[in-house]
Amino acid sequence: MNTSLRASAHVSHKGWYSIDWSIIQKYVAKLRKRIYRAEQQNNGKRTYQTLQTTS
């Protein structure tokens, strides 16, 4: 995720309504797929690294 989208998580209440939620939903769906695949492959390191991208 690029920095502009990460920064959007910390916007004021006014900016909340200007967020393009379709982009956020696509990003979250991709993350969930990556986490699921890593778990299915029993790849703990990859799962951990993927989860760290959300921090």
Tab-separated table of N, CA, C and O in Angstrom:
chain	number	residue	atom	x	y	z
A	1	MET	N	0.857	-1.165	0.000
A	1	MET	CA	0.000	0.000	0.000
A	1	MET	C	0.899	1.222	0.000
A	1	MET	O	1.873	1.274	0.733
A	2	ASN	N	0.580	2.200	-0.793
A	2	ASN	CA	1.434	3.377	-0.801
A	2	ASN	C	1.170	4.247	0.411
A	2	ASN	O	0.188	4.109	1.108
A	3	THR	N	2.087	5.165	0.661
A	3	THR	CA	2.018	5.954	1.883
A	3	THR	C	0.802	6.854	1.939
A	3	THR	O	0.301	7.143	3.008
A	4	SER	N	0.309	7.305	0.796
A	4	SER	CA	-0.860	8.187	0.823
A	4	SER	C	-2.087	7.447	1.355
A	4	SER	O	-2.905	8.026	2.055
A	5	LEU	N	-2.204	6.166	1.051
A	5	LEU	CA	-3.331	5.401	1.569
A	5	LEU	C	-3.149	5.109	3.052
A	5	LEU	O	-4.097	5.127	3.811
A	6	ARG	N	-1.929	4.843	3.475
A	6	ARG	CA	-1.683	4.616	4.894
A	6	ARG	C	-1.996	5.879	5.681
A	6	ARG	O	-2.578	5.831	6.740
A	7	ALA	N	-1.600	7.006	5.153
A	7	ALA	CA	-1.846	8.265	5.843
A	7	ALA	C	-3.342	8.547	5.936
A	7	ALA	O	-3.793	9.189	6.864
A	8	SER	N	-4.111	8.029	4.987
A	8	SER	CA	-5.547	8.307	5.004
A	8	SER	C	-6.237	7.678	6.216
A	8	SER	O	-7.325	8.088	6.569
A	9	ALA	N	-5.595	6.713	6.848
A	9	ALA	CA	-6.179	6.098	8.039
A	9	ALA	C	-6.132	7.049	9.230
A	9	ALA	O	-6.824	6.841	10.214
A	10	HIS	N	-5.349	8.108	9.122
A	10	HIS	CA	-5.181	9.042	10.226
A	10	HIS	C	-5.683	10.441	9.861
A	10	HIS	O	-5.144	11.432	10.320
A	11	VAL	N	-6.701	10.510	9.055
A	11	VAL	CA	-7.225	11.803	8.635
A	11	VAL	C	-8.247	12.312	9.636
A	11	VAL	O	-8.743	11.576	10.476
A	12	SER	N	-8.557	13.573	9.516
A	12	SER	CA	-9.577	14.143	10.388
A	12	SER	C	-10.947	13.595	10.009
A	12	SER	O	-11.113	12.955	8.973
A	13	HIS	N	-11.920	13.876	10.822
A	13	HIS	CA	-13.278	13.394	10.572
A	13	HIS	C	-13.807	13.900	9.229
A	13	HIS	O	-14.513	13.188	8.530
A	14	LYS	N	-13.441	15.103	8.841
A	14	LYS	CA	-13.877	15.665	7.562
A	14	LYS	C	-13.339	14.840	6.395
A	14	LYS	O	-14.042	14.611	5.423
A	15	GLY	N	-12.096	14.401	6.496
A	15	GLY	CA	-11.470	13.631	5.435
A	15	GLY	C	-11.991	12.206	5.339
A	15	GLY	O	-11.785	11.530	4.333
A	16	TRP	N	-12.650	11.744	6.389
A	16	TRP	CA	-13.164	10.374	6.438
A	16	TRP	C	-14.067	10.081	5.249
A	16	TRP	O	-14.022	9.000	4.674
A	17	TYR	N	-14.858	11.041	4.861
A	17	TYR	CA	-15.817	10.842	3.776
A	17	TYR	C	-15.184	10.969	2.395
A	17	TYR	O	-15.802	10.613	1.401
A	18	SER	N	-13.953	11.445	2.344
A	18	SER	CA	-13.285	11.586	1.055
A	18	SER	C	-12.436	10.361	0.701
A	18	SER	O	-11.832	10.316	-0.359
A	19	ILE	N	-12.390	9.379	1.574
A	19	ILE	CA	-11.603	8.167	1.319
A	19	ILE	C	-12.288	7.338	0.245
A	19	ILE	O	-13.495	7.127	0.273
A	20	ASP	N	-11.486	6.859	-0.702
A	20	ASP	CA	-12.010	5.989	-1.759
A	20	ASP	C	-12.059	4.559	-1.193
A	20	ASP	O	-11.080	3.830	-1.197
A	21	TRP	N	-13.216	4.182	-0.661
A	21	TRP	CA	-13.361	2.912	0.048
A	21	TRP	C	-13.206	1.705	-0.868
A	21	TRP	O	-12.814	0.629	-0.412
A	22	SER	N	-13.455	1.845	-2.157
A	22	SER	CA	-13.282	0.698	-3.057
A	22	SER	C	-11.813	0.292	-3.134
A	22	SER	O	-11.490	-0.899	-3.189
A	23	ILE	N	-10.909	1.267	-3.087
A	23	ILE	CA	-9.475	0.957	-3.097
A	23	ILE	C	-9.086	0.255	-1.802
A	23	ILE	O	-8.347	-0.734	-1.819
A	24	ILE	N	-9.591	0.738	-0.693
A	24	ILE	CA	-9.293	0.130	0.601
A	24	ILE	C	-9.815	-1.308	0.649
A	24	ILE	O	-9.127	-2.216	1.105
A	25	GLN	N	-11.025	-1.524	0.147
A	25	GLN	CA	-11.608	-2.869	0.150
A	25	GLN	C	-10.782	-3.826	-0.701
A	25	GLN	O	-10.565	-4.981	-0.318
A	26	LYS	N	-10.291	-3.371	-1.858
A	26	LYS	CA	-9.464	-4.220	-2.716
A	26	LYS	C	-8.152	-4.561	-2.016
A	26	LYS	O	-7.691	-5.701	-2.071
A	27	TYR	N	-7.561	-3.574	-1.357
A	27	TYR	CA	-6.310	-3.800	-0.650
A	27	TYR	C	-6.495	-4.815	0.475
A	27	TYR	O	-5.693	-5.738	0.633
A	28	VAL	N	-7.544	-4.678	1.244
A	28	VAL	CA	-7.814	-5.600	2.351
A	28	VAL	C	-8.089	-7.005	1.817
A	28	VAL	O	-7.609	-7.995	2.387
A	29	ALA	N	-8.817	-7.109	0.717
A	29	ALA	CA	-9.098	-8.426	0.129
A	29	ALA	C	-7.802	-9.103	-0.294
A	29	ALA	O	-7.614	-10.306	-0.057
A	30	LYS	N	-6.876	-8.349	-0.893
A	30	LYS	CA	-5.588	-8.917	-1.288
A	30	LYS	C	-4.793	-9.372	-0.070
A	30	LYS	O	-4.179	-10.449	-0.085
A	31	LEU	N	-4.806	-8.575	0.973
A	31	LEU	CA	-4.096	-8.963	2.197
A	31	LEU	C	-4.667	-10.237	2.795
A	31	LEU	O	-3.929	-11.129	3.220
A	32	ARG	N	-5.994	-10.324	2.834
A	32	ARG	CA	-6.628	-11.516	3.389
A	32	ARG	C	-6.249	-12.752	2.588
A	32	ARG	O	-5.985	-13.825	3.151
A	33	LYS	N	-6.178	-12.630	1.263
A	33	LYS	CA	-5.783	-13.759	0.413
A	33	LYS	C	-4.339	-14.158	0.687
A	33	LYS	O	-4.024	-15.349	0.767
A	34	ARG	N	-3.454	-13.162	0.827
A	34	ARG	CA	-2.049	-13.456	1.101
A	34	ARG	C	-1.891	-14.168	2.433
A	34	ARG	O	-1.130	-15.137	2.556
A	35	ILE	N	-2.610	-13.714	3.437
A	35	ILE	CA	-2.543	-14.335	4.756
A	35	ILE	C	-3.078	-15.757	4.696
A	35	ILE	O	-2.476	-16.692	5.232
A	36	TYR	N	-4.195	-15.951	4.018
A	36	TYR	CA	-4.795	-17.279	3.896
A	36	TYR	C	-3.837	-18.241	3.197
A	36	TYR	O	-3.614	-19.359	3.662
A	37	ARG	N	-3.244	-17.796	2.074
A	37	ARG	CA	-2.324	-18.667	1.335
A	37	ARG	C	-1.104	-19.021	2.178
A	37	ARG	O	-0.656	-20.174	2.167
A	38	ALA	N	-0.571	-18.053	2.897
A	38	ALA	CA	0.591	-18.327	3.744
A	38	ALA	C	0.234	-19.328	4.837
A	38	ALA	O	1.015	-20.226	5.144
A	39	GLU	N	-0.944	-19.189	5.414
A	39	GLU	CA	-1.387	-20.130	6.445
A	39	GLU	C	-1.586	-21.528	5.859
A	39	GLU	O	-1.225	-22.518	6.494
A	40	GLN	N	-2.155	-21.615	4.663
A	40	GLN	CA	-2.377	-22.913	4.036
A	40	GLN	C	-1.058	-23.609	3.723
A	40	GLN	O	-0.973	-24.833	3.763
A	41	GLN	N	-0.046	-22.840	3.401
A	41	GLN	CA	1.274	-23.397	3.099
A	41	GLN	C	2.092	-23.605	4.379
A	41	GLN	O	3.249	-23.999	4.308
A	42	ASN	N	1.466	-23.322	5.516
A	42	ASN	CA	2.118	-23.456	6.818
A	42	ASN	C	3.417	-22.658	6.857
A	42	ASN	O	4.444	-23.123	7.342
A	43	ASN	N	3.357	-21.457	6.302
A	43	ASN	CA	4.523	-20.590	6.219
A	43	ASN	C	4.372	-19.466	7.250
A	43	ASN	O	3.883	-18.389	6.951
A	44	GLY	N	4.795	-19.754	8.471
A	44	GLY	CA	4.634	-18.811	9.567
A	44	GLY	C	5.368	-17.500	9.343
A	44	GLY	O	4.851	-16.426	9.640
A	45	LYS	N	6.563	-17.565	8.778
A	45	LYS	CA	7.342	-16.343	8.548
A	45	LYS	C	6.628	-15.440	7.542
A	45	LYS	O	6.523	-14.236	7.750
A	46	ARG	N	6.138	-16.028	6.485
A	46	ARG	CA	5.433	-15.239	5.466
A	46	ARG	C	4.137	-14.658	6.030
A	46	ARG	O	3.790	-13.517	5.756
A	47	THR	N	3.434	-15.431	6.829
A	47	THR	CA	2.215	-14.948	7.460
A	47	THR	C	2.538	-13.751	8.355
A	47	THR	O	1.890	-12.717	8.297
A	48	TYR	N	3.584	-13.900	9.161
A	48	TYR	CA	3.988	-12.829	10.067
A	48	TYR	C	4.363	-11.570	9.285
A	48	TYR	O	3.934	-10.462	9.636
A	49	GLN	N	5.128	-11.736	8.218
A	49	GLN	CA	5.536	-10.584	7.417
A	49	GLN	C	4.333	-9.893	6.770
A	49	GLN	O	4.278	-8.667	6.707
A	50	THR	N	3.392	-10.668	6.323
A	50	THR	CA	2.188	-10.092	5.718
A	50	THR	C	1.383	-9.325	6.761
A	50	THR	O	0.905	-8.228	6.498
A	51	LEU	N	1.261	-9.880	7.937
A	51	LEU	CA	0.535	-9.187	8.997
A	51	LEU	C	1.246	-7.897	9.403
A	51	LEU	O	0.598	-6.927	9.770
A	52	GLN	N	2.569	-7.874	9.333
A	52	GLN	CA	3.325	-6.679	9.703
A	52	GLN	C	3.090	-5.533	8.727
A	52	GLN	O	3.261	-4.375	9.077
A	53	THR	N	2.685	-5.818	7.494
A	53	THR	CA	2.436	-4.758	6.518
A	53	THR	C	1.206	-3.946	6.904
A	53	THR	O	1.046	-2.837	6.421
A	54	THR	N	0.376	-4.480	7.778
A	54	THR	CA	-0.819	-3.771	8.183
A	54	THR	C	-0.568	-2.845	9.360
A	54	THR	O	-1.428	-2.050	9.705
A	55	SER	N	0.599	-2.939	9.972
A	55	SER	CA	0.911	-2.116	11.151
A	55	SER	C	1.370	-0.742	10.755
A	55	SER	O	1.953	-0.493	9.801
